PDB file of C-alpha atoms and ligand atoms in Angstrom:
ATOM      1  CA  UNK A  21      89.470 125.502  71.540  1.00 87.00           C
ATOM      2  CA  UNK A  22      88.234 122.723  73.700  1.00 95.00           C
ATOM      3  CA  UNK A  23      89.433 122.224  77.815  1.00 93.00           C
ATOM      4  CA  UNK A  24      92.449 120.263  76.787  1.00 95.00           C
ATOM      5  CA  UNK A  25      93.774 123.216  74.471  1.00 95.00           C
ATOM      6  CA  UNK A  26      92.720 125.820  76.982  1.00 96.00           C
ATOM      7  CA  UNK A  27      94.950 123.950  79.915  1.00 97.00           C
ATOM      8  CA  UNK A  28      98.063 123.295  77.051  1.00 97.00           C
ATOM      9  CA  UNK A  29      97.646 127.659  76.593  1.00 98.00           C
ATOM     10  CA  UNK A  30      98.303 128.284  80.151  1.00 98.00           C
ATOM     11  CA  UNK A  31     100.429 125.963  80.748  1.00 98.00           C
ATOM     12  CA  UNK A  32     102.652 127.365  77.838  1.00 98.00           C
ATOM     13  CA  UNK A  33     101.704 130.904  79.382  1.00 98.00           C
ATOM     14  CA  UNK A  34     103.114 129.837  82.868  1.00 98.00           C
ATOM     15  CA  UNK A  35     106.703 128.006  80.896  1.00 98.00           C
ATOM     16  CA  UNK A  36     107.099 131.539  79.369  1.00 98.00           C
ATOM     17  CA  UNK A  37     105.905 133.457  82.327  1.00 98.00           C
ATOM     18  CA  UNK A  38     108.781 132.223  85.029  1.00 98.00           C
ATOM     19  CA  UNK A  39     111.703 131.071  82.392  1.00 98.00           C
ATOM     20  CA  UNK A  40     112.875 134.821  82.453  1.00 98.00           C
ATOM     21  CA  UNK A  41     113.291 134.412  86.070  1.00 98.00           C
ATOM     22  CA  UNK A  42     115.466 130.817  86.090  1.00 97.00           C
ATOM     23  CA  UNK A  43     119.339 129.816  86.414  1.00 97.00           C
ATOM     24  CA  UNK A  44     121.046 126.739  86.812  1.00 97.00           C
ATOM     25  CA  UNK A  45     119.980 126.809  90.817  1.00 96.00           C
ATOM     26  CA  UNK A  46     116.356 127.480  90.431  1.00 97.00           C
ATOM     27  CA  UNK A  47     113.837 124.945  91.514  1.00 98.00           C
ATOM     28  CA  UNK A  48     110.312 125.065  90.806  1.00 98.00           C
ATOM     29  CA  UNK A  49     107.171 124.155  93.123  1.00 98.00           C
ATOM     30  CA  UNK A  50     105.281 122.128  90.848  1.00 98.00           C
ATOM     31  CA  UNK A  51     101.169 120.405  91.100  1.00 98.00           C
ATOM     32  CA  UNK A  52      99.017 117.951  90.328  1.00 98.00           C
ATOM     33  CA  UNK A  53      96.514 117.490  87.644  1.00 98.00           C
ATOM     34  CA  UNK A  54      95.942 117.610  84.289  1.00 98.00           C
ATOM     35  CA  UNK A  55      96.377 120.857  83.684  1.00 98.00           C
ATOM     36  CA  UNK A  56      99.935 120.496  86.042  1.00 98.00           C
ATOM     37  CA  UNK A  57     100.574 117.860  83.175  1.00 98.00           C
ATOM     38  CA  UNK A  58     100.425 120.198  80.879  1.00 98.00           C
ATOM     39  CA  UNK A  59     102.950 122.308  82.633  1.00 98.00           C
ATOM     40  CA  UNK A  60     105.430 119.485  83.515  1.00 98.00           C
ATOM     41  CA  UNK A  61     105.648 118.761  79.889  1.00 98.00           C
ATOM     42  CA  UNK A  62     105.875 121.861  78.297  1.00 98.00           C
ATOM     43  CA  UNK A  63     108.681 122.929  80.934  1.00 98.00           C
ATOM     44  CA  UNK A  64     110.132 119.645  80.168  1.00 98.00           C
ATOM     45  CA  UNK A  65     111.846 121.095  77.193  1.00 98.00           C
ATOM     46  CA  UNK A  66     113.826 123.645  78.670  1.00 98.00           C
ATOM     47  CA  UNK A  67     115.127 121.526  81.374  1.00 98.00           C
ATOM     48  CA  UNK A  68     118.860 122.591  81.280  1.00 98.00           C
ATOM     49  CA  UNK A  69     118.058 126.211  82.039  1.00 98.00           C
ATOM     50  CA  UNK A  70     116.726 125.463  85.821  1.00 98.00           C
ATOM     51  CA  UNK A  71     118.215 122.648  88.544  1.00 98.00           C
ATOM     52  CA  UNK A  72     114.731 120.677  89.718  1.00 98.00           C
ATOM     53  CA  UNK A  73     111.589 120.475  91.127  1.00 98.00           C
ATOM     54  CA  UNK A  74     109.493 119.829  94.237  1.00 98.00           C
ATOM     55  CA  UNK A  75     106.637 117.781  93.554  1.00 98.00           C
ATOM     56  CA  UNK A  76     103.296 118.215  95.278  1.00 98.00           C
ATOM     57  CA  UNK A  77     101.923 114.514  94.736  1.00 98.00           C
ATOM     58  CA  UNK A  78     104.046 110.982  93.816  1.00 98.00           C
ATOM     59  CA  UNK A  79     102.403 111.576  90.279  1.00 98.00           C
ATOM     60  CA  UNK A  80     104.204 114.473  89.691  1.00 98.00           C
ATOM     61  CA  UNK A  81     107.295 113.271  90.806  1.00 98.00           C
ATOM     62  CA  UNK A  82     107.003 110.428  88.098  1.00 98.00           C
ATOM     63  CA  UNK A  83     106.115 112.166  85.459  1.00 98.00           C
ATOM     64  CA  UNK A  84     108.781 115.030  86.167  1.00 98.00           C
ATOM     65  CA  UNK A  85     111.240 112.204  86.488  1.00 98.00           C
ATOM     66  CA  UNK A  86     109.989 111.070  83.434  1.00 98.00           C
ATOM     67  CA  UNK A  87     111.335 113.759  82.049  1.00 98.00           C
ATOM     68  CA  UNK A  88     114.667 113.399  83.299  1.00 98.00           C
ATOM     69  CA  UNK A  89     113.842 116.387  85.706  1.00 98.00           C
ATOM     70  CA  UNK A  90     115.295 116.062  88.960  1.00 98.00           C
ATOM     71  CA  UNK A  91     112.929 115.585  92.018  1.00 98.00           C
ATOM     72  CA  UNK A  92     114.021 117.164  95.312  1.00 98.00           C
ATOM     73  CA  UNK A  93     112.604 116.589  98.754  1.00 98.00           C
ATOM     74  CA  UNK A  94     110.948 119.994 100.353  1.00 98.00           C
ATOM     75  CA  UNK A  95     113.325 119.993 103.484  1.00 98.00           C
ATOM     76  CA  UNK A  96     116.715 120.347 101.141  1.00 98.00           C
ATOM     77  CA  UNK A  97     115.408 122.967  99.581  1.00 97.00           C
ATOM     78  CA  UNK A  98     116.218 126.789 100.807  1.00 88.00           C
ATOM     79  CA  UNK A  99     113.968 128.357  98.312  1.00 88.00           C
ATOM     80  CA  UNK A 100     110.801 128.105  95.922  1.00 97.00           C
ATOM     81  CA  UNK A 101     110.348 130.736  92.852  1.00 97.00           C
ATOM     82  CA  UNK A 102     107.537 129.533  92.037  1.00 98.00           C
ATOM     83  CA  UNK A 103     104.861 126.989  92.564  1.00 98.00           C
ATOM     84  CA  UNK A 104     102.883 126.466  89.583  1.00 98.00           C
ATOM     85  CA  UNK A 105      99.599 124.255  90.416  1.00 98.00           C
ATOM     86  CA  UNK A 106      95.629 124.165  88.903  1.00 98.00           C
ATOM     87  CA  UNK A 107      92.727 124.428  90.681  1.00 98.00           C
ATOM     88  CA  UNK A 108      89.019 123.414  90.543  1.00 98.00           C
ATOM     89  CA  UNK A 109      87.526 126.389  91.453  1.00 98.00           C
ATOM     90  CA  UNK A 110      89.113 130.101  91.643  1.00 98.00           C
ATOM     91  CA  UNK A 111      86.774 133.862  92.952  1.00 98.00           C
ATOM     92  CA  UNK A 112      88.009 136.959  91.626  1.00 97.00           C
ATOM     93  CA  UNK A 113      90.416 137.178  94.369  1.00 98.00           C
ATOM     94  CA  UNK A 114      92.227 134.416  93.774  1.00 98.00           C
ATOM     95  CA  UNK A 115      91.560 132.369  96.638  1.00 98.00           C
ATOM     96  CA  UNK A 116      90.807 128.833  95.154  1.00 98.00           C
ATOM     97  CA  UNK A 117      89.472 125.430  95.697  1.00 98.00           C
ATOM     98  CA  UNK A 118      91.807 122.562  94.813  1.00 98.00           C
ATOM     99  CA  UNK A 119      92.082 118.833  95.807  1.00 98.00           C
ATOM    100  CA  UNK A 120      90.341 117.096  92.821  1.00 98.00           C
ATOM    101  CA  UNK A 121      92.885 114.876  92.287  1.00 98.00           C
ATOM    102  CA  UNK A 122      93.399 114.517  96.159  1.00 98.00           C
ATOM    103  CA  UNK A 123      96.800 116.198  96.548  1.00 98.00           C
ATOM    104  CA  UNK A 124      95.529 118.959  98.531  1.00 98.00           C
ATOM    105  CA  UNK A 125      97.777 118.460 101.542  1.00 98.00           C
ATOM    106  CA  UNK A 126     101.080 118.872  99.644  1.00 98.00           C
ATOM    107  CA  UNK A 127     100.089 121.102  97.447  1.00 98.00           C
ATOM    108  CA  UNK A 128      99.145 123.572 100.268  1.00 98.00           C
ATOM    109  CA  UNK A 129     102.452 123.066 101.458  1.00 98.00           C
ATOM    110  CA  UNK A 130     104.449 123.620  98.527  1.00 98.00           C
ATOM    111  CA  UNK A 131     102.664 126.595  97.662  1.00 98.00           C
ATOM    112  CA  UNK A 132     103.131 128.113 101.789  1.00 98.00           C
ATOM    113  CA  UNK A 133     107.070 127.792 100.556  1.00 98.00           C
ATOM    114  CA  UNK A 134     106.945 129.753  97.156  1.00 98.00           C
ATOM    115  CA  UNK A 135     107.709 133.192  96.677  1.00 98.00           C
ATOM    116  CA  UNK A 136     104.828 132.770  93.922  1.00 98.00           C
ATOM    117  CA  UNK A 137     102.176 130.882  93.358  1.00 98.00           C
ATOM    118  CA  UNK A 138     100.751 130.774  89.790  1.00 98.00           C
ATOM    119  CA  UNK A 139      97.063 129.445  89.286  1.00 98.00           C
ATOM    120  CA  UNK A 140      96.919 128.228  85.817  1.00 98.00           C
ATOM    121  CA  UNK A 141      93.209 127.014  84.706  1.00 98.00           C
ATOM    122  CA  UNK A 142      90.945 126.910  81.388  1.00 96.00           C
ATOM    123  CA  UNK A 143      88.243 129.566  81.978  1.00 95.00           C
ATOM    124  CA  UNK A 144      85.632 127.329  83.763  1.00 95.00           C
ATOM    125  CA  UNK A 145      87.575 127.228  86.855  1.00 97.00           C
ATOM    126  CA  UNK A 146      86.757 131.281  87.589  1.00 98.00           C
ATOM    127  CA  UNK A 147      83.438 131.585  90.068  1.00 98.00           C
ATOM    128  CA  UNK A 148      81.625 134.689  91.840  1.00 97.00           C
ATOM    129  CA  UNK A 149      81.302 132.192  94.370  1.00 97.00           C
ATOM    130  CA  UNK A 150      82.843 129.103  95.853  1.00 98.00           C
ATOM    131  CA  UNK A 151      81.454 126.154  96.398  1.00 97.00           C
ATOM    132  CA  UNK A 152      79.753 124.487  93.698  1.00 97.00           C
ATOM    133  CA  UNK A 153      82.466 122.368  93.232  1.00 98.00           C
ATOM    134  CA  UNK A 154      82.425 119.820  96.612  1.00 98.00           C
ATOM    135  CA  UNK A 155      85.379 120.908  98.956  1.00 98.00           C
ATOM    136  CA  UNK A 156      87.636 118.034  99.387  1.00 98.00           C
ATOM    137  CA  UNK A 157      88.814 117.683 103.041  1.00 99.00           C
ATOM    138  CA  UNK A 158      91.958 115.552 104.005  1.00 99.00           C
ATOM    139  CA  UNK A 159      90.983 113.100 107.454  1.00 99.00           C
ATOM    140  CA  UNK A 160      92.827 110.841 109.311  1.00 98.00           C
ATOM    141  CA  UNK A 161      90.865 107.826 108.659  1.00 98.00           C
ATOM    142  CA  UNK A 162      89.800 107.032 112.377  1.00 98.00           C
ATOM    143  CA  UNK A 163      88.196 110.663 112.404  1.00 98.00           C
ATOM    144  CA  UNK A 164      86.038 110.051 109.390  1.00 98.00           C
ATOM    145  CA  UNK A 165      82.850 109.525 111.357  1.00 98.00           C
ATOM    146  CA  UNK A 166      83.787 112.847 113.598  1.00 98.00           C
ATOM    147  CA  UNK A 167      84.379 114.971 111.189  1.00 98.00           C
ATOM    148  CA  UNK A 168      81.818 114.306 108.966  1.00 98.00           C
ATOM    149  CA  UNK A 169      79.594 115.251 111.887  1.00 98.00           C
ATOM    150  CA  UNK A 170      81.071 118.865 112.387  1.00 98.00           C
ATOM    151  CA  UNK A 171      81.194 118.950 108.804  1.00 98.00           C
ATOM    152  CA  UNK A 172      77.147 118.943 108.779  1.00 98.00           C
ATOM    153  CA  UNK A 173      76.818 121.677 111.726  1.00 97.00           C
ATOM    154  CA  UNK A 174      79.001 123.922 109.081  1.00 97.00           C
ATOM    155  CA  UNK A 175      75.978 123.155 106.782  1.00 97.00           C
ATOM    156  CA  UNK A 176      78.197 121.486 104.222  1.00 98.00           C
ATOM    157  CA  UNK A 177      77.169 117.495 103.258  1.00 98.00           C
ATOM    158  CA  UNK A 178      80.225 115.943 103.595  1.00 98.00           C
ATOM    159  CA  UNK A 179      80.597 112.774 101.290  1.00 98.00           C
ATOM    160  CA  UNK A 180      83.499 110.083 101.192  1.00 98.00           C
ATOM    161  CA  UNK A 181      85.307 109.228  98.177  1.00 98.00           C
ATOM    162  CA  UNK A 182      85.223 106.062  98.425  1.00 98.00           C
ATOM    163  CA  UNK A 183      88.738 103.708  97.243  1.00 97.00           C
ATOM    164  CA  UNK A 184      90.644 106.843  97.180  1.00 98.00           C
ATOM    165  CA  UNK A 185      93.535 107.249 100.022  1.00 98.00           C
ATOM    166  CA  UNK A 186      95.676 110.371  99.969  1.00 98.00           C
ATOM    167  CA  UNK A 187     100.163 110.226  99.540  1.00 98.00           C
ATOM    168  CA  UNK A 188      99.960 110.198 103.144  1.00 98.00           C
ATOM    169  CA  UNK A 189      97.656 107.837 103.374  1.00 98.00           C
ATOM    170  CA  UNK A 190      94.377 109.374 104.277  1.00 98.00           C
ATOM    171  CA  UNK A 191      90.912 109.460 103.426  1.00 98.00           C
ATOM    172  CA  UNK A 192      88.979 112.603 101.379  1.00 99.00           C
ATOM    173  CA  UNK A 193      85.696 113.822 102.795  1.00 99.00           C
ATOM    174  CA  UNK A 194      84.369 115.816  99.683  1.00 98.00           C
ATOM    175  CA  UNK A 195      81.989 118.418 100.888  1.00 98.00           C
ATOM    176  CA  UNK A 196      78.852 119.348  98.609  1.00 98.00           C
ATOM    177  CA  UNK A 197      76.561 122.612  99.258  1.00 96.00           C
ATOM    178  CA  UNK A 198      78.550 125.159 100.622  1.00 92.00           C
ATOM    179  CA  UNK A 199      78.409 128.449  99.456  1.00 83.00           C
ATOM    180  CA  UNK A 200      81.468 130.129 100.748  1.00 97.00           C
ATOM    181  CA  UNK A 201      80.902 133.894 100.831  1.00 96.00           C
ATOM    182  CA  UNK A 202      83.863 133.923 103.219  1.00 98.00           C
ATOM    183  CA  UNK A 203      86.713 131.748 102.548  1.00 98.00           C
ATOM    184  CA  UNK A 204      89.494 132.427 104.876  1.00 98.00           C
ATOM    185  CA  UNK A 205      87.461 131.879 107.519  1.00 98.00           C
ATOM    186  CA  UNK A 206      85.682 128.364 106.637  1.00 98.00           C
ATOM    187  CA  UNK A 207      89.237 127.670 105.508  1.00 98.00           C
ATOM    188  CA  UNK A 208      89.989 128.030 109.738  1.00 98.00           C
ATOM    189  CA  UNK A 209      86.951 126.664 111.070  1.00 98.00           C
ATOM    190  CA  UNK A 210      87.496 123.436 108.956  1.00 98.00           C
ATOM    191  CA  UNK A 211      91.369 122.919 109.771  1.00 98.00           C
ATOM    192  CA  UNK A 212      90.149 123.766 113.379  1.00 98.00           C
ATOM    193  CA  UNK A 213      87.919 120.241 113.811  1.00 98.00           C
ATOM    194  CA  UNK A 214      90.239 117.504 114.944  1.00 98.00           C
ATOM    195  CA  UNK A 215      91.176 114.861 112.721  1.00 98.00           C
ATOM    196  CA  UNK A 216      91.055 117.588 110.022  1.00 99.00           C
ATOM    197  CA  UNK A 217      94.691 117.835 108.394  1.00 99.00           C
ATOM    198  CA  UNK A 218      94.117 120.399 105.855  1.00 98.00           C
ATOM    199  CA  UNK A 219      90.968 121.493 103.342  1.00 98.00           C
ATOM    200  CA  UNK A 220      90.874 122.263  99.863  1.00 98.00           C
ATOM    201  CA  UNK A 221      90.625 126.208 100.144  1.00 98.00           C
ATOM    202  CA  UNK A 222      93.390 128.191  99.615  1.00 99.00           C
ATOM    203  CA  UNK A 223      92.702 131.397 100.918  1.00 98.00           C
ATOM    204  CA  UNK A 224      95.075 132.209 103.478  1.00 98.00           C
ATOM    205  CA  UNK A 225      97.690 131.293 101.006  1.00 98.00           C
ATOM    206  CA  UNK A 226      95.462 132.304  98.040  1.00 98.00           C
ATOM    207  CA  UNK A 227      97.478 132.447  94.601  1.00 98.00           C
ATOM    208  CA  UNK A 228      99.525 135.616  93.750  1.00 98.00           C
ATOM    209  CA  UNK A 229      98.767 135.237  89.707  1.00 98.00           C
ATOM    210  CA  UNK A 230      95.750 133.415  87.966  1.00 98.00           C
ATOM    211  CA  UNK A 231      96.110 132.681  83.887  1.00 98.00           C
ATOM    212  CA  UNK A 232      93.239 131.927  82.374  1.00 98.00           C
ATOM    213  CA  UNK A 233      92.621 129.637  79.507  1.00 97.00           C
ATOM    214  CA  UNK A 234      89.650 131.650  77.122  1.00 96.00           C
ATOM    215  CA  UNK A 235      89.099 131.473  73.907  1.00 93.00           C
ATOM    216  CA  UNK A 236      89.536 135.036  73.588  1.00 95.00           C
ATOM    217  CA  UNK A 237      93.461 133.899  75.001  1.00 96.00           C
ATOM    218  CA  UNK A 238      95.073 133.767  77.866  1.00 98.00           C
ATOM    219  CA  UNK A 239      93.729 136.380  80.407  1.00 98.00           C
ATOM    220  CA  UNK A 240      96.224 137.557  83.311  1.00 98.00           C
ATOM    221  CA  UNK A 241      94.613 138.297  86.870  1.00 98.00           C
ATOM    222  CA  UNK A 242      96.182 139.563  90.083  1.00 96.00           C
ATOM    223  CA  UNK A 243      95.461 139.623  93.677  1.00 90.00           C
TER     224      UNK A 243
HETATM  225  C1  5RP B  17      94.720 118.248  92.574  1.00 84.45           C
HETATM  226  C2  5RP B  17      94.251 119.635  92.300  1.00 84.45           C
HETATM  227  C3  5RP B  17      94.165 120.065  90.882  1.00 84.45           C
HETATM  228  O1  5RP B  17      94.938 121.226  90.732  1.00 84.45           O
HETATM  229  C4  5RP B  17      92.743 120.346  90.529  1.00 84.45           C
HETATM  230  O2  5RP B  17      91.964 119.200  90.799  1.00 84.45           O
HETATM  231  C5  5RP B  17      92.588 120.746  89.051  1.00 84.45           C
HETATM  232  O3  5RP B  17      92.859 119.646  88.240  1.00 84.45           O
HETATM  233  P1  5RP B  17      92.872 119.740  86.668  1.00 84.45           P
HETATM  234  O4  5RP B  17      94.068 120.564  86.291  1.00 84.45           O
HETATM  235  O5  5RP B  17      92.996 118.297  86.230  1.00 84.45           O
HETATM  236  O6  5RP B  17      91.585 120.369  86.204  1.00 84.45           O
HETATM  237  O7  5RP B  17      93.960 120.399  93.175  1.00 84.45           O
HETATM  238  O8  5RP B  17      94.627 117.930  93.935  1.00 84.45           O
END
């Protein structure tokens, strides 16, 4: 199985995982990526047995209106399921590292709503350690300079991503060479610098469920 068919398993794995659980008022926190892609459009088909979705990026939100799924604002929403999202990195205990695709920011808060978040990711996502993967962290652009400093006395090399500006219209300071041994904390310390408004971990709201794309199948964890 290559990536692409790893992501389509768990994708499928998450559709079948939370369909026992819908009803015609259920709406469903839902990611960005490739392997959220994969996810849209496999839920896609059972559209009539759930009301809508909250998206966590304005690519999402086209492609699940693409569907003909309806797209629902955060605030007129009472209550999330499930948020269903990939990551770039995940540890054993599910807390991950997300942002890739930039999206960080809403994602974290879609996810702080749900009842459950499920991590769906082929098998090269899952690390003893975070970090090799650079942590993306969302600026306001006039703190770029700032933060990139306190960045470095964190010991992390912070670089920008250059032509890339978040949905809310800031800037993404990738940071390269951490080795995170403890990630709620760092996960703090970074939101604490000013001009900061959120970084890719997700540890104090870690996920609750992890499926794995192997070629072996699809492996279940749990924090
Ligand atoms: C976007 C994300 C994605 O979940 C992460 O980058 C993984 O992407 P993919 O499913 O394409 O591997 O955090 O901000």
């Amino acid at each position: 199985m290559n990536q692409d068919q790893l992501k389509q398993a768990v994708a499928q794995a998450a559709v079948d995982h939370i369909l026992p659980h819908l009803d015609s008022k259920s709406v469903i926190g839902v990611g960005t990526g490739s392997t959220a892609n994969f996810f849209i459009d496999a839920l896609a088909k059972h559209k009539a047995e759930f009301d809508g979705a909250v998206a966590s990026s304005e690519a999402t939100a086209a492609r699940l209106k693409g569907h003909g799924i309806p797209v629902y604002d955060l605030n007129t929403v009472s209550e999330l399921e499930f948020y269903i999202d990939g990551a770039d990195e995940s540890d054993a205990h599910l807390n991950l590292i997300k942002g890739g695709g930039a999206a960080l920011t809403r994602e974290k808060i879609v996810a702080a709503v749900a009842k459950t978040f499920i991590c769906i990711a082929d098998g090269s996502k899952l690390v003893s350690v975070l970090g090799a993967f650079p942590l993306p962290v969302e600026v306001i652009p006039m703190a770029r300079s700032h933060v990139a400093r306190q960045l470095v006395k964190l010991g992390g090399d912070p670089v920008y991503r250059e032509g890339v500006l978040t949905d809310n219209g800031n800037i993404i300071l990738d940071v390269h060479n951490l080795s995170i041994v403890n990630p709620p904390q760092l996960e703090a310390q970074i939101n604490a610098i000013v001009g900061v408004v959120t970084n890719g971990l997700f540890a104090a709201r870690p996920a609750d469920l992890l499926l794995l794309g192997t070629a072996e199948g699809v492996q279940t964890l749990r924090r």
